[in-house]
Coordinates of C-alpha atoms in Angstrom, one line a residue:
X1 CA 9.7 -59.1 20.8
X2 CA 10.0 -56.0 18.3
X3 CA 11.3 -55.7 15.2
X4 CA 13.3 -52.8 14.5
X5 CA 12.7 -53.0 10.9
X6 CA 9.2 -52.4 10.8
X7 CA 8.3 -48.9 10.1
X8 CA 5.2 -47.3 11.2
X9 CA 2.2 -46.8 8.5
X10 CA 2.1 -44.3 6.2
X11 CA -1.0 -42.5 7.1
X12 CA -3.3 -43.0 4.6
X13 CA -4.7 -39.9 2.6
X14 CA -9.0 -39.6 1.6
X15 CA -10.9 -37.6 -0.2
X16 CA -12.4 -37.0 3.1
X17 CA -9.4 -35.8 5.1
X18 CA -8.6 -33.1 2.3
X19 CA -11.9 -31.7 2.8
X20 CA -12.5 -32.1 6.5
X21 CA -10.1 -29.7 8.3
X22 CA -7.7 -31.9 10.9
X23 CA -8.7 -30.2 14.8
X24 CA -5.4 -30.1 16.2
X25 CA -5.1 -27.9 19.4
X26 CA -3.5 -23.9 19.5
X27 CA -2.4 -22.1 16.7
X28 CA -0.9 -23.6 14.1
X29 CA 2.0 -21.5 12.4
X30 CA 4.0 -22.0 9.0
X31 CA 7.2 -20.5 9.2
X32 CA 9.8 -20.6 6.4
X33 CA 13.1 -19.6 5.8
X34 CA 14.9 -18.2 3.4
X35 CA 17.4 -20.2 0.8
X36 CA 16.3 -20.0 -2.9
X37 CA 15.8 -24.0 -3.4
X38 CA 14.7 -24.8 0.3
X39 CA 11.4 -23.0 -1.3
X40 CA 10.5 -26.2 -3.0
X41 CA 11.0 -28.1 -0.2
X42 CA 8.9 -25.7 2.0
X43 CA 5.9 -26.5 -0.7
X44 CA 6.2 -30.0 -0.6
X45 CA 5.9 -29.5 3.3
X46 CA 2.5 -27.5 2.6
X47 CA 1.0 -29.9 0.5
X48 CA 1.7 -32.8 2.6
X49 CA -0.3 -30.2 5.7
X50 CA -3.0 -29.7 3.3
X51 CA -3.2 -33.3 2.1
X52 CA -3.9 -34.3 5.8
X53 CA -6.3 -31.7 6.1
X54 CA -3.8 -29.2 8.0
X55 CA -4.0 -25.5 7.3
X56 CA -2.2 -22.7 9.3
X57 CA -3.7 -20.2 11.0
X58 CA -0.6 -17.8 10.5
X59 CA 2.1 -17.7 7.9
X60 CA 5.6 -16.3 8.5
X61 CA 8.0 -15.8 5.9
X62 CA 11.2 -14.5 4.9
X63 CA 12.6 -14.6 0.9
X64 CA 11.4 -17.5 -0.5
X65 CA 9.5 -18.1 2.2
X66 CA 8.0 -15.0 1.9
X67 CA 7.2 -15.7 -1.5
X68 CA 5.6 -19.7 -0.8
X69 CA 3.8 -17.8 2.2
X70 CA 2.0 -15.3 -0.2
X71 CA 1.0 -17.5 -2.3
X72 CA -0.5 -19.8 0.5
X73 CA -2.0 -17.2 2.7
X74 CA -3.6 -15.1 -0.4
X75 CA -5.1 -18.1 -1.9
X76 CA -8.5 -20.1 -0.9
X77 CA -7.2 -23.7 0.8
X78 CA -8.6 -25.6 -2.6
X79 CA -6.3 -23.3 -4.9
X80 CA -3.4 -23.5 -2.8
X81 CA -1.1 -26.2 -3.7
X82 CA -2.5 -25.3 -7.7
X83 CA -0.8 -22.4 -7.1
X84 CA 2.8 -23.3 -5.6
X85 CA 3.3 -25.8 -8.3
X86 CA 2.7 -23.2 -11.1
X87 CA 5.1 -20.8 -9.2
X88 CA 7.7 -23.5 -9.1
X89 CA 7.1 -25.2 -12.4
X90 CA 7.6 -21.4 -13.9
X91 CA 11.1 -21.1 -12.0
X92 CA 12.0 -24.1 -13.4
X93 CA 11.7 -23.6 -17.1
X94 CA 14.3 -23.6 -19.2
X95 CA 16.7 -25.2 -17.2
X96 CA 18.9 -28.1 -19.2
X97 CA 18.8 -31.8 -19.2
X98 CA 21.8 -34.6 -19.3
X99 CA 19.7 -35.4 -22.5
X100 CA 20.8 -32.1 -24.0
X101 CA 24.1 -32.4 -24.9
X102 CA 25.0 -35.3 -27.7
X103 CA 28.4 -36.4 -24.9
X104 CA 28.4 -36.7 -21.0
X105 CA 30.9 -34.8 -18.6
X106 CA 30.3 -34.9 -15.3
X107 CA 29.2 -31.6 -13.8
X108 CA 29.0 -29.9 -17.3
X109 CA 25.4 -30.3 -17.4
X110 CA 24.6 -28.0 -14.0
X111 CA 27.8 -26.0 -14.8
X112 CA 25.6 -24.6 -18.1
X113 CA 22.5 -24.3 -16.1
X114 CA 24.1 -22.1 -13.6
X115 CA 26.0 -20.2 -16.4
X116 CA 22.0 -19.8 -18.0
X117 CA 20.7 -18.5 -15.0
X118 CA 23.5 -16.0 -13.7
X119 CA 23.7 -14.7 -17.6
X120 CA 19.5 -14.7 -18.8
X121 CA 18.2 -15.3 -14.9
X122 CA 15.2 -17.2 -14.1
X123 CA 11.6 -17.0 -16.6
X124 CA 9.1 -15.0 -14.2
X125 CA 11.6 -14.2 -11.4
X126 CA 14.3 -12.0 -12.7
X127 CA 16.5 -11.2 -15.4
X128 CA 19.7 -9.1 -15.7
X129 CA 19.2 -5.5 -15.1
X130 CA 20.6 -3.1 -17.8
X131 CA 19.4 -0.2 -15.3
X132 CA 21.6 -0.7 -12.1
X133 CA 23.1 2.9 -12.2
X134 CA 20.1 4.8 -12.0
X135 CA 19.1 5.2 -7.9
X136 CA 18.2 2.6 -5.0
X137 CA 15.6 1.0 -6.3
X138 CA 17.7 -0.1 -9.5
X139 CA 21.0 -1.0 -7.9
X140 CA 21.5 -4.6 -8.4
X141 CA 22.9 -6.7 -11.2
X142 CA 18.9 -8.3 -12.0
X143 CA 16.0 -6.8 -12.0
X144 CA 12.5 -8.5 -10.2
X145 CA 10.1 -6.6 -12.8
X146 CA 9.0 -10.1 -14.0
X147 CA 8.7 -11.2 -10.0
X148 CA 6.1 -8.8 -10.1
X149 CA 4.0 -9.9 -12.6
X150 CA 3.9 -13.3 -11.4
X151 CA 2.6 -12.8 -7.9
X152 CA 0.2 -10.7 -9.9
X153 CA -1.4 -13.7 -11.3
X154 CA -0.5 -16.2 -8.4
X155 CA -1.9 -14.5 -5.0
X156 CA -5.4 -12.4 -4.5
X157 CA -3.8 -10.0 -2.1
X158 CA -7.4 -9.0 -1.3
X159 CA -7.4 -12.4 0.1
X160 CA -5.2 -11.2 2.6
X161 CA -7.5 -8.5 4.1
X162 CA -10.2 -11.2 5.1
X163 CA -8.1 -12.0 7.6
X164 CA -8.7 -15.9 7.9
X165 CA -4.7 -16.4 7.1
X166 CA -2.5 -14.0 9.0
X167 CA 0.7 -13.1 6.9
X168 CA 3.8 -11.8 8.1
X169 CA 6.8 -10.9 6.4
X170 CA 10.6 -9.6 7.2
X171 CA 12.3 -7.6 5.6
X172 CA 15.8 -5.0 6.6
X173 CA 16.1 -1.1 6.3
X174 CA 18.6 -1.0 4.2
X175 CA 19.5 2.7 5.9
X176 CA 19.1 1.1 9.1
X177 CA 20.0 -2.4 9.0
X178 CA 16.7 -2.7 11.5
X179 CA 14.0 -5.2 11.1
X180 CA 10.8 -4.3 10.0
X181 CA 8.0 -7.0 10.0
X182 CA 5.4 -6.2 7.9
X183 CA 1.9 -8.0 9.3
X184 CA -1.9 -8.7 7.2
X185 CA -3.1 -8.2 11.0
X186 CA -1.8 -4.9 11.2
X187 CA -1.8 -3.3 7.8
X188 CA -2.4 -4.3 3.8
X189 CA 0.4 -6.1 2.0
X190 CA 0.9 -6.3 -1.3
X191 CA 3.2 -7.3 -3.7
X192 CA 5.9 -4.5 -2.2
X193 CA 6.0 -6.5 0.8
X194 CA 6.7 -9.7 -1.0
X195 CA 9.7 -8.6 -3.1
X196 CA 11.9 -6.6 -0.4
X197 CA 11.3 -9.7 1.9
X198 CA 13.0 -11.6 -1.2
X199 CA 15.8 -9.1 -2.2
X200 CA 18.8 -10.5 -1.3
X201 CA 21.5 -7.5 -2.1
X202 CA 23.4 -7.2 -4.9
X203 CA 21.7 -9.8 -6.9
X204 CA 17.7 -8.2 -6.6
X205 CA 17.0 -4.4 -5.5
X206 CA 15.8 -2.9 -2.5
X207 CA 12.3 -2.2 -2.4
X208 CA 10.8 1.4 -1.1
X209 CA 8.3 0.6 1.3
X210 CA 6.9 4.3 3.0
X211 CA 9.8 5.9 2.2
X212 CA 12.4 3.7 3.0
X213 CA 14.4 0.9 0.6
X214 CA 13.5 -2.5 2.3
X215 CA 15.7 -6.1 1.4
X216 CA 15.7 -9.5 2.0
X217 CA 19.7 -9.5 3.5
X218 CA 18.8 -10.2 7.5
X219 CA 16.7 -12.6 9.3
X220 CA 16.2 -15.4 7.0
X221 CA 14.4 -17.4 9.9
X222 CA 12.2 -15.8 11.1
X223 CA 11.4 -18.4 14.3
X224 CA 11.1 -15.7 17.0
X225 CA 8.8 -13.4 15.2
X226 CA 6.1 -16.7 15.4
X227 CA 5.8 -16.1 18.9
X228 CA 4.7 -13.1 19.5

């Protein structure tokens, strides 16, 4: 007879199986999505692959995902997960505790840490732009300078143009409204790529990519691009 409350072992996590890549058969592809928050979920997902010795052969992502894929695909396996938790424990800075406040209302505690973010933004991400009047590439109400400098110092885009982690990112014409999927196996990305895959109109600016602005406002799944 079985018992319905016994739940299968939790596979259990070595040295060995960190270092020793798991053979699984085809391809394996990454993609993720785009929703601000669901980017912390996404790295969780990636450690746990790595901690079972999983890596992807291709990455595809869109916003955030763009961003978590970057910094997975332009990093060395060993300096991966390093490098995700930095990214998010930088995002997370500065925001408020219940601890904070010397009385306790319910809600008031994310109501000031959404207040923080819309009126300062987010350390190493963006902060409001004072420049929004002057052309494309400035018309937004933050401005992704600091974005910038962080994928700086988190991904080796050099990495990239090894090839042994293909890296694809969408992003929209913004004249257009067409998707444009910008591919490591096809051409060099860079940072550019990055941030118009992640600017979600009004809040962040376009991003001018060969002429053209690029954002993050279409596509935030990119599931059908993985198969081709």
């Amino acid at each position: 007879m079985t018992n319905s409350r016994v739940r299968p072992a939790t596979p259990v996590v070595t040295a060995k199986s960190r270092e020793t890549p798991t053979a699984l058969p085809g391809q394996i592809v990454l993609v993720m999505q785009g929703g601000g928050a669901l980017g912390a979920f996404q790295a969780g997902v990636y450690e746990a692959m790595h901690e079972a010795g999983i890596e992807p052969d291709w990455v595809v992502g869109s916003s955030i995902g763009a961003i978590n894929g970057a910094i997975i695909a332009g990093n060395a396996p060993q300096d991966r997960v390093a490098r995700l938790k930095a990214f998010w424990a930088l995002v997370a800075r500065g925001k408020t505790s219940a601890g904070a406040w010397p009385w306790h209302v319910p809600g008031f505690d994310k109501m000031m840490n959404n207040l923080t973010t819309v009126t300062k933004g987010i350390h190493g991400f963006f902060a409001p732009n004072l420049r929004s009047w002057s052309g494309v590439e400035n018309a937004s109400y933050y401005s992704t300078a600091a974005l910038r400098q962080t994928l700086a110092g988190l991904v080796d885009f050099s990495q990239l143009d090894k090839g042994k982690v293909r890296l694809t990112l969408g992003a929209a014409n913004v004249r257009s409204g067409r998707m444009r999927y910008f591919d490591s196996r096809d051409e060099h990305l860079g940072a550019d790529h990055v941030m118009a895959s992640g600017a979600l109109a009004p809040a962040f600016p376009a991003v001018m990519i060969d002429g053209e602005p690029y954002n993050g406002t279409a596509a935030s799944i990119p599931i059908r691009r993985s198969r081709s």
